[in-house]
């Protein structure tokens, strides 16, 4: 099997170092992709530090993959050599359960085959992600990157883009709705841009006052620094929908009071520990809901890419070399990323 260069966490919490992995020879439906760029999602950091448990090490993270097709299996019909393509958070699923048939493979009843820290369909070969020079993926789990989006800007859309697009669509955001976005990081800044393009009035709730000008530039109508004690109270009952992207423990009870009657807070941030302080009163007396959402299916991811191309939406990125990955992790944890680190994979060659 071909061996390719990668960066891996040898064990939980250890710095990532250069590593070699094997990629399979392409089967009839496989597409071989030369990876050009890979985004750094906060989920990569949670995984590499094994904050969610059950990590497979050595682990090559990365599920915001953008590259160019270099080879195709003999039965591939969707892609040809030279196409610009992407791979997101999963590389396969059972394909027969109701969610898979419905195009919501992220809710596959057997569990999707994640791009890394998971297994291939054989149930035993570990999957390894996009911090590597090449990946081999079944054509049905590959996305087409629109020509107007550069590959480095396309990469973060494959997770941060679709993770925020999916709940905005599912909860049917319409022009004039007020959408709150909590946390202005990789996911948060995409939520602002996409919700604004859908016609929503966006309010950003952030702990970093220094991000105010950016939030307004990305399309938010208002920026609220949540640190002062009265900040939440003074914005009670303002949001129809909230996308909560915070990667750490949050005061859920207080934040739900930001919702209007019948409003919903969608949790997409996935902190290490459970959030247990739910006070039911603010929910009951305003019929407010708290929900969760995970990434998006293949069909919806393609729809999101096309939506971003149509509305000229791209992420704000900071391009780094592979040797800067560990530093980028530290800066992301400190909320000091503007707004997505993207690895230039040619620095791994
Ligand atoms: P990120 O770039 O690090 O952004 C998270 C933001 O949360 C920070 O920029 C910061 O925004 C805010 N924040 C961080 N620590 C905080 C704290 N202690 N209190 C309050 N706010 C805090 O991370 P990301 O890549 O956007 O990912 C966010 C979370 O979503 C992670 O937990 C990730 O694993 C998860 N995720 C989930 C899915 C899904 O499908 N559900 C997909 C991808 C990622 P401010 O500076 O503005 O406060
Ligand atoms: Zn992600
Ligand atoms: Zn399935």
PDB file of N, CA and C in Angstrom, residues 195-245:
ATOM      1  N   UNK A 195     -25.729  32.922   8.390  1.00  0.00           N
ATOM      2  CA  UNK A 195     -27.035  33.412   8.865  1.00  0.00           C
ATOM      3  C   UNK A 195     -27.328  34.795   8.271  1.00  0.00           C
ATOM      4  N   UNK A 196     -26.306  35.643   8.189  1.00  0.00           N
ATOM      5  CA  UNK A 196     -26.508  36.983   7.608  1.00  0.00           C
ATOM      6  C   UNK A 196     -26.911  36.857   6.139  1.00  0.00           C
ATOM      7  N   UNK A 197     -26.289  35.898   5.421  1.00  0.00           N
ATOM      8  CA  UNK A 197     -26.638  35.705   4.002  1.00  0.00           C
ATOM      9  C   UNK A 197     -28.059  35.167   3.851  1.00  0.00           C
ATOM     10  N   UNK A 198     -28.564  34.498   4.880  1.00  0.00           N
ATOM     11  CA  UNK A 198     -29.951  34.012   4.844  1.00  0.00           C
ATOM     12  C   UNK A 198     -30.936  35.134   5.200  1.00  0.00           C
ATOM     13  N   UNK A 199     -30.414  36.295   5.551  1.00  0.00           N
ATOM     14  CA  UNK A 199     -31.278  37.449   5.825  1.00  0.00           C
ATOM     15  C   UNK A 199     -31.571  37.661   7.297  1.00  0.00           C
ATOM     16  N   UNK A 200     -30.896  36.911   8.159  1.00  0.00           N
ATOM     17  CA  UNK A 200     -31.169  37.045   9.596  1.00  0.00           C
ATOM     18  C   UNK A 200     -30.459  38.269  10.177  1.00  0.00           C
ATOM     19  N   UNK A 201     -31.025  38.772  11.272  1.00  0.00           N
ATOM     20  CA  UNK A 201     -30.325  39.768  12.088  1.00  0.00           C
ATOM     21  C   UNK A 201     -29.478  38.975  13.075  1.00  0.00           C
ATOM     22  N   UNK A 202     -28.187  39.126  12.982  1.00  0.00           N
ATOM     23  CA  UNK A 202     -27.303  38.282  13.797  1.00  0.00           C
ATOM     24  C   UNK A 202     -26.752  39.075  14.988  1.00  0.00           C
ATOM     25  N   UNK A 203     -26.832  38.440  16.153  1.00  0.00           N
ATOM     26  CA  UNK A 203     -26.198  39.009  17.353  1.00  0.00           C
ATOM     27  C   UNK A 203     -25.097  38.045  17.792  1.00  0.00           C
ATOM     28  N   UNK A 204     -23.899  38.569  17.935  1.00  0.00           N
ATOM     29  CA  UNK A 204     -22.782  37.734  18.406  1.00  0.00           C
ATOM     30  C   UNK A 204     -22.619  37.917  19.916  1.00  0.00           C
ATOM     31  N   UNK A 205     -22.563  36.801  20.629  1.00  0.00           N
ATOM     32  CA  UNK A 205     -22.297  36.805  22.070  1.00  0.00           C
ATOM     33  C   UNK A 205     -20.905  36.216  22.264  1.00  0.00           C
ATOM     34  N   UNK A 206     -19.982  37.039  22.753  1.00  0.00           N
ATOM     35  CA  UNK A 206     -18.573  36.638  22.756  1.00  0.00           C
ATOM     36  C   UNK A 206     -17.909  37.043  24.060  1.00  0.00           C
ATOM     37  N   UNK A 207     -16.855  36.304  24.413  1.00  0.00           N
ATOM     38  CA  UNK A 207     -16.077  36.692  25.598  1.00  0.00           C
ATOM     39  C   UNK A 207     -14.883  37.566  25.208  1.00  0.00           C
ATOM     40  N   UNK A 208     -14.688  37.785  23.903  1.00  0.00           N
ATOM     41  CA  UNK A 208     -13.504  38.528  23.433  1.00  0.00           C
ATOM     42  C   UNK A 208     -13.926  39.847  22.794  1.00  0.00           C
ATOM     43  N   UNK A 209     -13.831  40.922  23.595  1.00  0.00           N
ATOM     44  CA  UNK A 209     -14.235  42.236  23.096  1.00  0.00           C
ATOM     45  C   UNK A 209     -13.470  42.638  21.835  1.00  0.00           C
ATOM     46  N   UNK A 210     -12.246  42.104  21.696  1.00  0.00           N
ATOM     47  CA  UNK A 210     -11.400  42.463  20.557  1.00  0.00           C
ATOM     48  C   UNK A 210     -11.967  41.947  19.230  1.00  0.00           C
ATOM     49  N   UNK A 211     -12.990  41.102  19.281  1.00  0.00           N
ATOM     50  CA  UNK A 211     -13.552  40.563  18.033  1.00  0.00           C
ATOM     51  C   UNK A 211     -14.746  41.376  17.524  1.00  0.00           C
ATOM     52  N   UNK A 212     -15.072  42.464  18.227  1.00  0.00           N
ATOM     53  CA  UNK A 212     -16.294  43.208  17.877  1.00  0.00           C
ATOM     54  C   UNK A 212     -16.301  43.706  16.428  1.00  0.00           C
ATOM     55  N   UNK A 213     -15.222  44.364  16.029  1.00  0.00           N
ATOM     56  CA  UNK A 213     -15.188  44.939  14.671  1.00  0.00           C
ATOM     57  C   UNK A 213     -15.332  43.836  13.630  1.00  0.00           C
ATOM     58  N   UNK A 214     -14.680  42.699  13.878  1.00  0.00           N
ATOM     59  CA  UNK A 214     -14.779  41.575  12.934  1.00  0.00           C
ATOM     60  C   UNK A 214     -16.215  41.067  12.853  1.00  0.00           C
ATOM     61  N   UNK A 215     -16.846  40.914  14.014  1.00  0.00           N
ATOM     62  CA  UNK A 215     -18.224  40.381  14.026  1.00  0.00           C
ATOM     63  C   UNK A 215     -19.127  41.247  13.155  1.00  0.00           C
ATOM     64  N   UNK A 216     -18.971  42.559  13.283  1.00  0.00           N
ATOM     65  CA  UNK A 216     -19.819  43.469  12.498  1.00  0.00           C
ATOM     66  C   UNK A 216     -19.454  43.392  11.015  1.00  0.00           C
ATOM     67  N   UNK A 217     -18.179  43.244  10.736  1.00  0.00           N
ATOM     68  CA  UNK A 217     -17.716  43.107   9.343  1.00  0.00           C
ATOM     69  C   UNK A 217     -18.262  41.812   8.714  1.00  0.00           C
ATOM     70  N   UNK A 218     -18.376  40.761   9.508  1.00  0.00           N
ATOM     71  CA  UNK A 218     -18.874  39.482   8.980  1.00  0.00           C
ATOM     72  C   UNK A 218     -20.396  39.501   8.754  1.00  0.00           C
ATOM     73  N   UNK A 219     -21.057  40.568   9.220  1.00  0.00           N
ATOM     74  CA  UNK A 219     -22.498  40.675   8.949  1.00  0.00           C
ATOM     75  C   UNK A 219     -23.377  40.728  10.177  1.00  0.00           C
ATOM     76  N   UNK A 220     -22.776  40.684  11.394  1.00  0.00           N
ATOM     77  CA  UNK A 220     -23.605  40.781  12.599  1.00  0.00           C
ATOM     78  C   UNK A 220     -24.142  42.200  12.737  1.00  0.00           C
ATOM     79  N   UNK A 221     -25.351  42.313  13.280  1.00  0.00           N
ATOM     80  CA  UNK A 221     -25.936  43.640  13.522  1.00  0.00           C
ATOM     81  C   UNK A 221     -25.492  44.161  14.885  1.00  0.00           C
ATOM     82  N   UNK A 222     -25.166  43.224  15.784  1.00  0.00           N
ATOM     83  CA  UNK A 222     -24.834  43.617  17.152  1.00  0.00           C
ATOM     84  C   UNK A 222     -23.797  42.671  17.729  1.00  0.00           C
ATOM     85  N   UNK A 223     -22.969  43.214  18.610  1.00  0.00           N
ATOM     86  CA  UNK A 223     -21.953  42.397  19.289  1.00  0.00           C
ATOM     87  C   UNK A 223     -22.145  42.593  20.781  1.00  0.00           C
ATOM     88  N   UNK A 224     -22.244  41.488  21.511  1.00  0.00           N
ATOM     89  CA  UNK A 224     -22.436  41.583  22.961  1.00  0.00           C
ATOM     90  C   UNK A 224     -21.266  40.893  23.657  1.00  0.00           C
ATOM     91  N   UNK A 225     -20.553  41.669  24.468  1.00  0.00           N
ATOM     92  CA  UNK A 225     -19.504  41.075  25.309  1.00  0.00           C
ATOM     93  C   UNK A 225     -20.217  40.443  26.510  1.00  0.00           C
ATOM     94  N   UNK A 226     -20.103  39.123  26.636  1.00  0.00           N
ATOM     95  CA  UNK A 226     -20.885  38.427  27.675  1.00  0.00           C
ATOM     96  C   UNK A 226     -20.222  38.480  29.051  1.00  0.00           C
ATOM     97  N   UNK A 227     -19.067  39.127  29.148  1.00  0.00           N
ATOM     98  CA  UNK A 227     -18.371  39.118  30.442  1.00  0.00           C
ATOM     99  C   UNK A 227     -19.053  39.996  31.522  1.00  0.00           C
ATOM    100  N   UNK A 228     -19.497  41.228  31.211  1.00  0.00           N
ATOM    101  CA  UNK A 228     -20.160  42.009  32.270  1.00  0.00           C
ATOM    102  C   UNK A 228     -21.379  41.264  32.815  1.00  0.00           C
ATOM    103  N   UNK A 229     -21.630  41.368  34.106  1.00  0.00           N
ATOM    104  CA  UNK A 229     -22.644  40.527  34.751  1.00  0.00           C
ATOM    105  C   UNK A 229     -24.056  40.780  34.216  1.00  0.00           C
ATOM    106  N   UNK A 230     -24.322  41.997  33.716  1.00  0.00           N
ATOM    107  CA  UNK A 230     -25.697  42.281  33.260  1.00  0.00           C
ATOM    108  C   UNK A 230     -25.890  42.052  31.751  1.00  0.00           C
ATOM    109  N   UNK A 231     -24.839  41.551  31.049  1.00  0.00           N
ATOM    110  CA  UNK A 231     -24.897  41.455  29.577  1.00  0.00           C
ATOM    111  C   UNK A 231     -26.018  40.527  29.107  1.00  0.00           C
ATOM    112  N   UNK A 232     -26.167  39.402  29.763  1.00  0.00           N
ATOM    113  CA  UNK A 232     -27.174  38.426  29.332  1.00  0.00           C
ATOM    114  C   UNK A 232     -28.574  38.968  29.656  1.00  0.00           C
ATOM    115  N   UNK A 233     -28.692  39.501  30.854  1.00  0.00           N
ATOM    116  CA  UNK A 233     -29.999  40.016  31.298  1.00  0.00           C
ATOM    117  C   UNK A 233     -30.520  41.101  30.345  1.00  0.00           C
ATOM    118  N   UNK A 234     -29.618  41.981  29.921  1.00  0.00           N
ATOM    119  CA  UNK A 234     -30.066  43.097  29.084  1.00  0.00           C
ATOM    120  C   UNK A 234     -30.417  42.636  27.663  1.00  0.00           C
ATOM    121  N   UNK A 235     -30.109  41.390  27.311  1.00  0.00           N
ATOM    122  CA  UNK A 235     -30.492  40.874  25.992  1.00  0.00           C
ATOM    123  C   UNK A 235     -31.473  39.709  26.096  1.00  0.00           C
ATOM    124  N   UNK A 236     -32.162  39.616  27.223  1.00  0.00           N
ATOM    125  CA  UNK A 236     -33.143  38.525  27.401  1.00  0.00           C
ATOM    126  C   UNK A 236     -34.234  38.639  26.337  1.00  0.00           C
ATOM    127  N   UNK A 237     -34.740  37.510  25.891  1.00  0.00           N
ATOM    128  CA  UNK A 237     -35.877  37.434  24.958  1.00  0.00           C
ATOM    129  C   UNK A 237     -35.604  38.081  23.601  1.00  0.00           C
ATOM    130  N   UNK A 238     -34.382  37.973  23.099  1.00  0.00           N
ATOM    131  CA  UNK A 238     -34.084  38.641  21.821  1.00  0.00           C
ATOM    132  C   UNK A 238     -33.942  37.692  20.627  1.00  0.00           C
ATOM    133  N   UNK A 239     -33.639  36.412  20.861  1.00  0.00           N
ATOM    134  CA  UNK A 239     -33.258  35.544  19.728  1.00  0.00           C
ATOM    135  C   UNK A 239     -34.316  34.490  19.401  1.00  0.00           C
ATOM    136  N   UNK A 240     -34.551  34.311  18.100  1.00  0.00           N
ATOM    137  CA  UNK A 240     -35.428  33.204  17.662  1.00  0.00           C
ATOM    138  C   UNK A 240     -34.664  31.888  17.716  1.00  0.00           C
ATOM    139  N   UNK A 241     -33.389  31.961  17.349  1.00  0.00           N
ATOM    140  CA  UNK A 241     -32.557  30.759  17.295  1.00  0.00           C
ATOM    141  C   UNK A 241     -31.164  31.157  17.776  1.00  0.00           C
ATOM    142  N   UNK A 242     -30.526  30.252  18.498  1.00  0.00           N
ATOM    143  CA  UNK A 242     -29.137  30.497  18.901  1.00  0.00           C
ATOM    144  C   UNK A 242     -28.299  29.313  18.464  1.00  0.00           C
ATOM    145  N   UNK A 243     -27.156  29.605  17.850  1.00  0.00           N
ATOM    146  CA  UNK A 243     -26.174  28.562  17.543  1.00  0.00           C
ATOM    147  C   UNK A 243     -25.059  28.735  18.574  1.00  0.00           C
ATOM    148  N   UNK A 244     -24.933  27.744  19.428  1.00  0.00           N
ATOM    149  CA  UNK A 244     -23.960  27.824  20.513  1.00  0.00           C
ATOM    150  C   UNK A 244     -22.725  26.996  20.159  1.00  0.00           C
ATOM    151  N   UNK A 245     -21.625  27.675  19.886  1.00  0.00           N
ATOM    152  CA  UNK A 245     -20.422  26.991  19.383  1.00  0.00           C
ATOM    153  C   UNK A 245     -19.332  26.829  20.448  1.00  0.00           C
TER     154      UNK A 245
END
